[in-house]
Coordinates of N, CA, C and O in Angstrom, one line a residue:
M1066 N -39.6 27.9 15.3 CA -38.2 28.0 15.2 C -37.6 28.2 13.9 O -38.1 27.5 12.9
G1067 N -36.5 29.1 13.7 CA -35.8 29.0 12.4 C -34.9 27.9 12.1 O -35.1 26.8 12.6
P1068 N -33.9 28.1 11.2 CA -33.0 27.0 10.8 C -32.2 26.5 11.8 O -31.8 25.4 11.8
L1069 N -32.0 27.4 12.9 CA -31.1 26.9 14.0 C -32.2 26.4 15.0 O -33.1 27.1 15.4
Q1070 N -32.1 25.3 15.6 CA -32.9 24.7 16.6 C -32.1 24.4 17.9 O -30.9 24.0 17.8
R1071 N -32.8 24.3 18.9 CA -32.1 24.1 20.2 C -32.5 22.8 20.8 O -33.5 22.1 20.3
H1072 N -31.8 22.4 21.9 CA -31.9 21.1 22.6 C -31.9 19.9 21.8 O -30.9 19.7 20.9
D1073 N -32.7 18.9 21.9 CA -32.6 17.7 21.2 C -32.8 17.8 19.8 O -32.9 16.7 19.0
K1074 N -33.1 18.9 19.1 CA -33.5 18.9 17.8 C -32.3 19.3 16.8 O -31.1 19.7 17.4
Q1075 N -32.3 19.3 15.6 CA -31.2 19.6 14.8 C -30.8 21.0 14.8 O -31.6 21.9 15.0
L1076 N -29.4 21.1 14.7 CA -28.8 22.5 14.8 C -29.0 23.2 13.3 O -29.3 24.3 13.3
F1077 N -28.8 22.3 12.4 CA -29.1 22.7 10.9 C -30.0 21.7 10.3 O -30.0 20.6 10.7
P1078 N -30.6 22.4 9.4 CA -31.7 21.3 8.5 C -30.8 20.4 7.9 O -29.6 20.6 7.5
L1079 N -31.4 19.3 7.6 CA -30.7 18.0 7.0 C -30.1 18.4 5.6 O -29.0 18.2 5.3
K1080 N -30.9 19.3 4.8 CA -30.4 19.7 3.4 C -29.1 20.6 3.6 O -28.2 20.4 2.9
T1081 N -29.1 21.5 4.7 CA -27.9 22.3 4.8 C -26.8 21.3 5.3 O -25.7 21.5 4.8
L1082 N -26.8 20.3 6.1 CA -25.8 19.3 6.5 C -25.4 18.6 5.2 O -24.2 18.4 5.0
K1083 N -26.2 18.1 4.4 CA -25.9 17.5 3.0 C -25.0 18.3 2.2 O -24.1 17.9 1.7
T1084 N -25.5 19.6 2.1 CA -24.6 20.5 1.3 C -23.3 20.8 1.9 O -22.3 20.7 1.3
I1085 N -23.1 21.0 3.2 CA -21.8 21.2 3.8 C -21.0 20.1 3.6 O -19.9 20.2 3.2
L1086 N -21.6 18.8 3.7 CA -20.7 17.6 3.6 C -20.2 17.4 2.1 O -19.3 17.1 1.9
A1087 N -21.1 17.7 1.1 CA -20.8 17.6 -0.2 C -19.8 18.6 -0.5 O -18.7 18.2 -1.3
I1088 N -19.7 19.8 -0.1 CA -18.7 20.8 -0.3 C -17.3 20.3 0.4 O -16.2 20.3 -0.3
Y1089 N -17.4 19.8 1.6 CA -16.2 19.3 2.3 C -15.6 18.1 1.5 O -14.4 18.1 1.3
L1090 N -16.4 17.1 1.2 CA -15.9 16.0 0.5 C -15.2 16.4 -1.0 O -14.2 16.0 -1.3
T1091 N -16.0 17.3 -1.7 CA -15.5 17.7 -3.0 C -14.1 18.5 -2.8 O -13.1 18.3 -3.5
S1092 N -14.1 19.3 -1.8 CA -12.9 20.1 -1.5 C -11.7 19.1 -1.1 O -10.6 19.3 -1.5
W1093 N -12.0 18.1 -0.2 CA -11.0 17.3 0.2 C -10.4 16.4 -1.1 O -9.3 16.2 -1.1
M1094 N -11.4 15.8 -1.9 CA -11.1 15.1 -2.9 C -10.1 16.0 -4.0 O -9.2 15.5 -4.6
D1095 N -10.5 17.2 -4.2 CA -9.8 18.1 -5.1 C -8.3 18.2 -4.5 O -7.3 18.1 -5.3
L1096 N -8.2 18.5 -3.3 CA -6.9 18.7 -2.6 C -6.1 17.3 -2.8 O -5.0 17.3 -3.1
F1097 N -6.8 16.2 -2.6 CA -6.1 14.9 -2.7 C -5.7 14.6 -4.1 O -4.5 14.4 -4.3
L1098 N -6.4 14.9 -5.0 CA -6.1 14.8 -6.6 C -4.9 15.7 -6.9 O -4.1 15.4 -7.6
F1099 N -5.0 17.0 -6.4 CA -4.1 17.9 -6.8 C -2.6 17.5 -6.1 O -1.8 17.5 -6.6
T1100 N -2.6 17.1 -4.8 CA -1.6 16.7 -4.1 C -0.8 15.4 -4.9 O 0.2 15.4 -5.1
S1101 N -1.7 14.4 -5.2 CA -1.2 13.2 -5.9 C -0.5 13.5 -7.2 O 0.6 13.1 -7.5
T1102 N -1.2 14.2 -8.1 CA -0.7 14.6 -9.3 C 0.5 15.6 -9.3 O 1.4 15.6 -10.1
D1103 N 0.4 16.4 -8.3 CA 1.4 17.3 -8.1 C 2.8 16.8 -7.7 O 3.9 17.1 -8.0
I1104 N 2.8 15.7 -6.9 CA 3.9 15.1 -6.2 C 4.3 13.9 -7.0 O 5.5 13.7 -7.2
C1105 N 3.3 13.0 -7.5 CA 3.8 11.9 -8.2 C 3.5 12.0 -9.8 O 2.7 12.8 -10.3
Q1106 N 4.2 10.9 -10.5 CA 4.2 11.0 -11.9 C 2.7 10.4 -12.2 O 2.2 9.9 -11.3
P1107 N 2.2 10.8 -13.5 CA 0.9 10.2 -13.9 C 1.0 8.6 -13.8 O 1.9 8.0 -14.0
G1108 N -0.2 8.1 -13.2 CA -0.3 6.6 -13.0 C 0.1 6.2 -11.9 O 0.3 5.1 -11.3
W1109 N 0.8 7.1 -10.9 CA 1.2 6.7 -9.6 C 0.3 7.4 -8.6 O -0.4 8.3 -8.9
T1110 N 0.1 6.8 -7.3 CA -0.7 7.3 -6.3 C 0.2 7.8 -5.0 O 1.0 7.0 -4.6
Y1111 N -0.2 8.9 -4.4 CA 0.5 9.3 -3.2 C -0.2 8.8 -2.2 O -1.5 8.9 -2.0
F1112 N 0.6 8.3 -1.1 CA -0.1 8.0 0.2 C 1.1 7.9 1.2 O 2.1 7.3 1.0
G1113 N 0.9 8.5 2.3 CA 1.8 8.5 3.4 C 3.2 9.0 3.2 O 4.1 8.5 3.8
G1114 N 3.3 9.9 2.3 CA 4.8 10.3 2.0 C 5.5 9.8 0.8 O 6.7 10.0 0.7
Y1115 N 4.8 8.8 0.2 CA 5.4 8.1 -0.9 C 4.6 8.1 -2.2 O 3.3 8.3 -2.0
C1116 N 5.1 7.9 -3.3 CA 4.4 7.6 -4.5 C 4.5 6.2 -4.8 O 5.5 5.4 -4.7
Y1117 N 3.2 5.5 -5.3 CA 3.2 4.2 -5.5 C 2.6 3.8 -6.9 O 1.8 4.5 -7.3
F1118 N 3.3 2.8 -7.5 CA 2.8 2.3 -8.7 C 2.3 0.8 -8.6 O 3.2 0.0 -7.9
S1119 N 1.1 0.5 -9.0 CA 0.7 -0.9 -8.9 C 0.7 -1.5 -10.3 O 0.0 -0.8 -11.3
S1120 N 1.4 -2.5 -10.6 CA 1.5 -3.2 -11.9 C 0.1 -3.7 -12.3 O -0.6 -4.3 -11.5
P1121 N -0.1 -3.6 -13.6 CA -1.3 -4.2 -14.2 C -1.3 -5.6 -14.6 O -2.2 -6.2 -14.8
A1122 N 0.0 -6.1 -14.4 CA 0.2 -7.6 -14.9 C 1.2 -8.3 -14.0 O 2.0 -7.6 -13.3
C1123 N 1.3 -9.6 -13.9 CA 2.2 -10.2 -13.1 C 3.5 -10.4 -13.7 O 3.8 -10.2 -14.8
A1124 N 4.5 -10.6 -12.8 CA 5.9 -10.8 -13.3 C 6.5 -11.7 -12.1 O 6.0 -11.7 -11.0
T1125 N 7.7 -12.1 -12.5 CA 8.5 -12.8 -11.6 C 9.1 -11.8 -10.6 O 9.1 -10.5 -10.9
W1126 N 9.6 -12.1 -9.5 CA 10.2 -11.2 -8.4 C 11.2 -10.4 -9.1 O 11.3 -9.2 -9.0
L1127 N 12.2 -11.0 -9.7 CA 13.3 -10.4 -10.3 C 12.9 -9.3 -11.4 O 13.4 -8.2 -11.4
T1128 N 11.9 -9.8 -12.3 CA 11.4 -8.9 -13.2 C 10.7 -7.7 -12.7 O 10.9 -6.6 -13.1
A1129 N 9.9 -7.9 -11.5 CA 9.3 -6.8 -10.9 C 10.3 -5.9 -10.3 O 10.2 -4.7 -10.5
E1130 N 11.3 -6.3 -9.6 CA 12.4 -5.6 -9.2 C 13.0 -4.7 -10.3 O 13.4 -3.6 -10.1
S1131 N 13.3 -5.3 -11.5 CA 13.9 -4.7 -12.5 C 13.0 -3.6 -13.1 O 13.5 -2.4 -13.5
N1132 N 11.6 -3.9 -13.4 CA 10.7 -2.9 -13.7 C 10.7 -1.7 -12.8 O 10.5 -0.6 -13.4
C1133 N 10.6 -2.0 -11.5 CA 10.6 -0.9 -10.6 C 11.9 0.0 -10.8 O 11.9 1.3 -10.9
S1134 N 13.0 -0.7 -10.9 CA 14.3 0.0 -11.1 C 14.2 0.9 -12.4 O 14.8 2.1 -12.3
E1135 N 13.7 0.4 -13.5 CA 13.6 1.2 -14.7 C 12.7 2.4 -14.5 O 12.9 3.4 -15.3
M1136 N 11.8 2.5 -13.6 CA 11.1 3.6 -13.2 C 11.6 4.4 -12.1 O 11.0 5.1 -11.5
N1137 N 12.9 4.2 -11.9 CA 13.7 4.9 -10.8 C 12.8 4.8 -9.4 O 12.6 5.8 -8.7
S1138 N 12.6 3.6 -9.1 CA 11.8 3.2 -7.8 C 12.2 1.9 -7.4 O 13.1 1.3 -8.0
D1139 N 11.6 1.4 -6.4 CA 12.0 0.0 -5.8 C 10.8 -0.7 -5.6 O 9.8 0.0 -5.4
L1140 N 11.0 -2.0 -5.5 CA 9.8 -2.8 -5.0 C 9.6 -2.2 -3.5 O 10.4 -2.0 -2.8
V1141 N 8.1 -2.2 -3.1 CA 7.7 -1.5 -2.0 C 8.5 -2.1 -0.7 O 8.5 -3.2 -0.5
T1142 N 8.7 -1.1 0.2 CA 9.1 -1.4 1.4 C 7.8 -1.0 2.4 O 7.4 0.0 2.2
V1143 N 7.4 -2.0 3.4 CA 6.3 -1.8 4.0 C 6.7 -1.2 5.4 O 7.5 -2.0 6.0
H1144 N 6.1 -0.1 5.8 CA 6.6 0.4 7.0 C 5.6 0.2 8.3 O 6.0 0.3 9.5
N1145 N 4.4 0.0 7.9 CA 3.3 -0.2 9.1 C 2.0 -0.9 8.4 O 1.9 -1.1 7.3
Q1146 N 1.1 -1.1 9.3 CA 0.0 -1.8 8.9 C -1.0 -1.0 8.0 O -1.5 -1.5 7.0
E1147 N -1.1 0.2 8.2 CA -1.8 1.0 7.3 C -1.3 1.0 6.0 O -2.2 0.9 5.0
E1148 N -0.1 1.0 5.7 CA 0.6 1.0 4.3 C 0.4 -0.4 3.8 O 0.0 -0.6 2.7
N1149 N 0.5 -1.4 4.7 CA 0.2 -2.8 4.2 C -1.1 -3.0 3.7 O -1.2 -3.6 2.6
V1150 N -2.3 -2.5 4.2 CA -3.4 -2.6 3.8 C -3.7 -1.7 2.5 O -4.3 -2.3 1.6
F1151 N -3.1 -0.6 2.6 CA -3.2 0.3 1.3 C -2.8 -0.4 0.0 O -3.2 -0.5 -1.0
I1152 N -1.4 -0.9 0.3 CA -0.7 -1.6 -0.9 C -1.6 -2.9 -1.4 O -1.7 -3.0 -2.6
Q1153 N -2.2 -3.7 -0.5 CA -2.9 -4.8 -0.9 C -4.3 -4.4 -1.5 O -4.7 -5.0 -2.4
H1154 N -4.9 -3.4 -1.1 CA -6.1 -2.9 -1.8 C -5.7 -2.3 -3.1 O -6.7 -2.5 -4.1
R1155 N -4.5 -1.9 -3.4 CA -4.2 -1.4 -4.6 C -4.3 -2.5 -5.8 O -4.3 -2.3 -6.9
H1156 N -4.1 -3.8 -5.2 CA -4.3 -5.0 -6.0 C -5.4 -5.8 -5.8 O -5.7 -7.0 -5.8
F1157 N -6.6 -5.0 -5.3 CA -7.9 -5.5 -5.2 C -8.0 -6.7 -4.2 O -8.7 -7.6 -4.5
G1158 N -6.9 -6.6 -3.2 CA -7.0 -7.7 -2.3 C -6.3 -9.0 -2.7 O -6.5 -10.1 -2.0
D1159 N -5.7 -8.9 -3.9 CA -5.1 -10.2 -4.3 C -3.6 -10.2 -4.1 O -3.0 -9.2 -3.2
R1160 N -2.9 -11.3 -4.2 CA -1.5 -11.5 -3.9 C -0.8 -10.5 -4.7 O -1.0 -10.2 -5.9
S1161 N 0.4 -10.1 -4.3 CA 1.3 -9.2 -4.9 C 2.7 -9.2 -4.3 O 2.9 -9.4 -3.0
W1162 N 3.7 -8.9 -5.0 CA 5.0 -8.9 -4.5 C 5.3 -7.7 -3.8 O 4.9 -6.5 -4.0
I1163 N 6.3 -7.8 -2.7 CA 6.7 -6.5 -2.0 C 8.2 -6.7 -1.9 O 8.8 -7.7 -2.4
G1164 N 9.0 -5.9 -1.6 CA 10.4 -5.8 -1.7 C 11.3 -6.6 -0.7 O 12.6 -6.7 -0.7
L1165 N 10.6 -7.4 0.1 CA 11.3 -8.1 1.1 C 11.7 -9.5 0.6 O 11.1 -10.2 -0.2
N1166 N 13.1 -9.8 0.9 CA 13.5 -11.1 0.6 C 14.8 -11.6 1.2 O 15.4 -10.7 2.1
D1167 N 15.1 -12.9 1.1 CA 16.3 -13.5 1.9 C 17.0 -14.1 0.7 O 17.7 -15.3 1.1
R1168 N 17.2 -13.6 -0.3 CA 18.0 -14.1 -1.4 C 19.5 -14.3 -1.2 O 20.1 -15.2 -1.5
S1169 N 20.1 -13.4 -0.4 CA 21.4 -13.4 -0.1 C 21.8 -14.4 1.1 O 22.8 -15.2 0.9
V1170 N 21.1 -14.2 2.1 CA 21.3 -15.0 3.3 C 20.0 -15.6 3.8 O 19.2 -14.9 4.2
E1171 N 19.9 -16.8 3.8 CA 18.6 -17.6 4.0 C 18.3 -17.3 5.5 O 19.1 -17.3 6.5
G1172 N 17.1 -16.8 5.7 CA 16.4 -16.4 6.9 C 16.8 -15.0 7.4 O 16.2 -14.5 8.3
S1173 N 17.6 -14.2 6.6 CA 17.9 -12.9 6.8 C 17.1 -12.0 5.8 O 17.6 -11.7 4.8
F1174 N 15.8 -11.4 6.3 CA 15.2 -10.8 5.3 C 15.5 -9.3 5.2 O 15.8 -8.7 6.2
V1175 N 15.7 -8.9 4.0 CA 16.1 -7.4 3.8 C 15.2 -6.9 2.6 O 14.5 -7.6 1.9
W1176 N 15.0 -5.5 2.6 CA 14.3 -4.8 1.6 C 15.3 -4.5 0.5 O 16.4 -4.2 0.6
T1177 N 14.6 -4.4 -0.7 CA 15.5 -4.3 -1.8 C 16.2 -2.8 -1.9 O 17.3 -2.8 -2.6
N1178 N 15.6 -1.9 -1.3 CA 16.2 -0.6 -1.2 C 17.2 -0.4 0.0 O 17.6 0.7 0.3
K1179 N 17.4 -1.5 0.7 CA 18.3 -1.5 1.9 C 17.8 -0.7 3.1 O 18.5 -0.5 4.0
E1180 N 16.6 -0.3 3.1 CA 16.0 0.4 4.0 C 15.7 -0.4 5.3 O 15.5 -1.7 5.1
I1181 N 15.8 0.1 6.4 CA 15.5 -0.5 7.7 C 14.1 -0.4 7.9 O 13.7 0.7 8.2
S1182 N 13.4 -1.4 8.0 CA 12.0 -1.5 8.5 C 11.7 -2.7 9.2 O 11.9 -3.8 8.7
S1183 N 11.3 -2.5 10.5 CA 11.2 -3.7 11.3 C 9.7 -4.4 11.3 O 9.6 -5.4 11.7
F1184 N 9.1 -3.5 10.4 CA 7.5 -4.1 10.4 C 7.5 -5.5 9.5 O 8.1 -5.6 8.4
R1185 N 6.8 -6.5 10.0 CA 6.6 -7.7 9.4 C 5.1 -8.1 9.7 O 4.7 -7.9 10.8
F1186 N 4.5 -8.8 8.8 CA 3.3 -9.3 9.0 C 3.0 -10.7 8.3 O 2.2 -10.8 7.4
W1187 N 3.7 -11.6 9.0 CA 3.9 -13.0 8.4 C 2.5 -13.7 8.7 O 1.9 -13.5 9.8
A1188 N 2.2 -14.6 7.9 CA 1.0 -15.5 8.0 C 1.4 -16.5 9.1 O 2.7 -16.6 9.2
P1189 N 0.6 -17.2 9.8 CA 1.0 -18.2 10.7 C 2.0 -19.2 10.0 O 1.8 -19.6 8.9
K1190 N 3.0 -19.7 10.8 CA 3.9 -20.6 10.3 C 4.8 -20.1 9.1 O 5.5 -20.9 8.3
Q1191 N 4.8 -18.8 8.9 CA 5.6 -18.3 7.8 C 6.8 -17.3 8.5 O 6.5 -16.7 9.6
P1192 N 7.9 -17.1 7.9 CA 8.4 -17.7 6.7 C 8.9 -19.2 7.0 O 9.3 -19.5 8.0
N1193 N 8.7 -20.0 6.0 CA 9.1 -21.3 6.3 C 10.1 -22.0 5.2 O 10.7 -23.0 5.4
N1194 N 10.5 -21.2 4.1 CA 11.4 -21.5 3.2 C 11.1 -23.0 2.6 O 11.9 -23.7 2.1
W1195 N 9.8 -23.2 2.5 CA 9.4 -24.4 1.8 C 9.8 -24.4 0.4 O 9.3 -23.4 -0.3
N1196 N 10.5 -25.3 -0.1 CA 10.9 -25.4 -1.6 C 11.6 -24.2 -2.1 O 11.4 -23.6 -3.0
N1197 N 12.6 -23.9 -1.3 CA 13.6 -22.7 -1.6 C 12.8 -21.5 -1.8 O 12.9 -20.8 -2.9
E1198 N 12.1 -20.8 -0.8 CA 11.3 -19.6 -1.0 C 12.2 -18.4 -0.4 O 12.4 -18.4 0.7
D1199 N 12.5 -17.6 -1.3 CA 13.4 -16.4 -1.0 C 12.7 -15.1 -1.2 O 13.4 -14.1 -0.8
C1200 N 11.4 -15.1 -1.8 CA 10.9 -13.7 -2.0 C 9.6 -13.7 -1.3 O 8.9 -14.7 -1.1
V1201 N 9.1 -12.6 -1.0 CA 7.9 -12.3 -0.2 C 6.7 -11.7 -1.1 O 7.0 -10.7 -1.7
H1202 N 5.5 -12.2 -0.8 CA 4.5 -11.7 -1.3 C 3.2 -11.5 -0.5 O 3.3 -12.2 0.7
T1203 N 2.3 -10.6 -0.7 CA 1.2 -10.5 0.3 C 0.2 -11.5 -0.2 O 0.1 -11.9 -1.3
L1204 N -0.6 -12.0 0.9 CA -1.5 -13.0 0.7 C -2.9 -12.4 0.5 O -3.8 -13.2 0.0
G1205 N -3.1 -11.1 0.6 CA -4.5 -10.5 0.3 C -5.4 -10.4 1.4 O -5.2 -11.0 2.6
V1206 N -6.6 -10.0 1.1 CA -7.5 -9.8 2.1 C -8.1 -11.0 2.7 O -8.3 -11.1 3.9
R1207 N -8.3 -12.0 1.9 CA -8.8 -13.3 2.5 C -8.0 -13.8 3.4 O -8.5 -14.8 4.3
H1208 N -6.7 -13.6 3.6 CA -5.7 -14.1 4.5 C -5.2 -13.0 5.6 O -4.2 -13.1 6.1
G1209 N -6.2 -11.9 5.7 CA -5.9 -10.9 6.8 C -4.7 -10.0 6.6 O -4.0 -9.7 7.5
Y1210 N -4.4 -9.9 5.2 CA -3.3 -9.0 4.8 C -1.8 -9.5 5.2 O -1.1 -8.8 5.4
T1211 N -1.7 -10.7 5.4 CA -0.5 -11.3 5.8 C 0.5 -11.6 4.8 O 0.0 -11.5 3.6
W1212 N 1.6 -12.1 5.1 CA 2.7 -12.2 4.1 C 3.2 -13.8 4.0 O 3.0 -14.4 5.0
N1213 N 3.8 -14.1 2.9 CA 4.3 -15.4 2.7 C 5.6 -15.4 1.9 O 5.8 -14.6 1.0
D1214 N 6.5 -16.4 2.3 CA 7.6 -16.5 1.4 C 7.3 -17.5 0.4 O 6.9 -18.5 0.6
V1215 N 7.6 -17.4 -0.9 CA 7.5 -18.1 -2.0 C 8.7 -18.2 -2.9 O 9.6 -17.3 -2.9
P1216 N 8.6 -19.1 -3.9 CA 9.9 -19.0 -4.9 C 9.8 -17.8 -5.7 O 8.6 -17.3 -6.1
C1217 N 11.0 -17.1 -6.1 CA 10.9 -15.9 -6.7 C 10.4 -15.9 -8.2 O 10.3 -15.0 -8.8
D1218 N 10.4 -17.2 -8.7 CA 10.0 -17.3 -10.2 C 8.5 -17.4 -10.2 O 8.0 -17.6 -11.4
N1219 N 7.7 -17.3 -9.1 CA 6.2 -17.2 -9.2 C 5.8 -16.0 -9.9 O 6.6 -15.0 -10.1
C1220 N 4.7 -15.8 -10.4 CA 4.2 -14.6 -11.2 C 3.1 -14.0 -10.3 O 2.0 -14.6 -10.1
F1221 N 3.4 -12.6 -9.8 CA 2.4 -11.9 -9.1 C 2.5 -10.5 -9.6 O 3.6 -10.0 -10.1
N1222 N 1.4 -9.8 -9.5 CA 1.5 -8.3 -9.7 C 2.3 -7.8 -8.6 O 2.7 -8.5 -7.5
F1223 N 2.7 -6.4 -8.7 CA 3.8 -6.0 -7.7 C 3.5 -4.4 -7.5 O 2.8 -3.7 -8.4
T1224 N 4.1 -3.8 -6.5 CA 3.9 -2.5 -6.2 C 5.3 -1.9 -6.1 O 6.3 -2.4 -5.5
C1225 N 5.6 -0.8 -6.9 CA 6.8 0.0 -6.8 C 6.5 1.2 -5.9 O 5.4 1.7 -6.0
F1226 N 7.6 1.7 -5.4 CA 7.3 3.0 -4.6 C 8.5 3.8 -4.6 O 9.7 3.3 -4.9
T1227 N 8.4 5.1 -4.5 CA 9.5 6.1 -4.6 C 9.2 7.3 -3.7 O 8.0 7.5 -3.4
G1228 N 10.1 7.9 -3.2 CA 10.0 9.1 -2.4 C 10.7 8.9 -1.0 O 10.7 7.8 -0.6
D1229 N 11.0 10.0 -0.4 CA 11.5 9.9 1.0 C 10.7 10.9 1.8 O 10.5 12.0 1.4
K1230 N 10.1 10.4 2.9 CA 9.2 11.3 3.6 C 9.9 12.7 4.0 O 9.1 13.6 4.1
S1231 N 11.2 12.8 4.1 CA 11.9 13.9 4.4 C 11.9 14.8 3.1 O 12.1 16.1 3.4
L1232 N 11.7 14.4 2.1 CA 11.7 15.0 0.9 C 10.4 15.6 0.1 O 10.3 16.3 -0.5
V1233 N 9.4 14.7 0.6 CA 8.1 15.0 0.1 C 7.2 16.0 0.9 O 7.4 16.1 2.0

């Protein structure tokens, strides 16, 4: 039989499949890289309709919010679990600030950009406002990508985001 085989045998030789896969992956990666740099500023990453910046150093929540604002962005609003995992992987599964807080009204959590997102992924027994905790951070991979409220003057890396799905 030639390169095409029938029944329980390979339809293509393994070498051909590897070549097709390599071309497909290279093309997909080129498309992704083109799309990211075409839509987002250098140093930012495109995902799910938004551009994301992951800080290289820790800051207090207010400083993180200010840093994002200086870059014409906001501390990240999390819309779903896929985005939650993406953001936490950007920080190598470590803790990081997100834009959720209850600084104005205790127990009434809002996003810094005033966006409505009902998605929450609290750790067990959280939020608990222990020791006046008004800002929210991710707990990372070891804690199942859950969130916790903590004092705003703690120091964590942070994620900024910008873009509107209807504009991107």
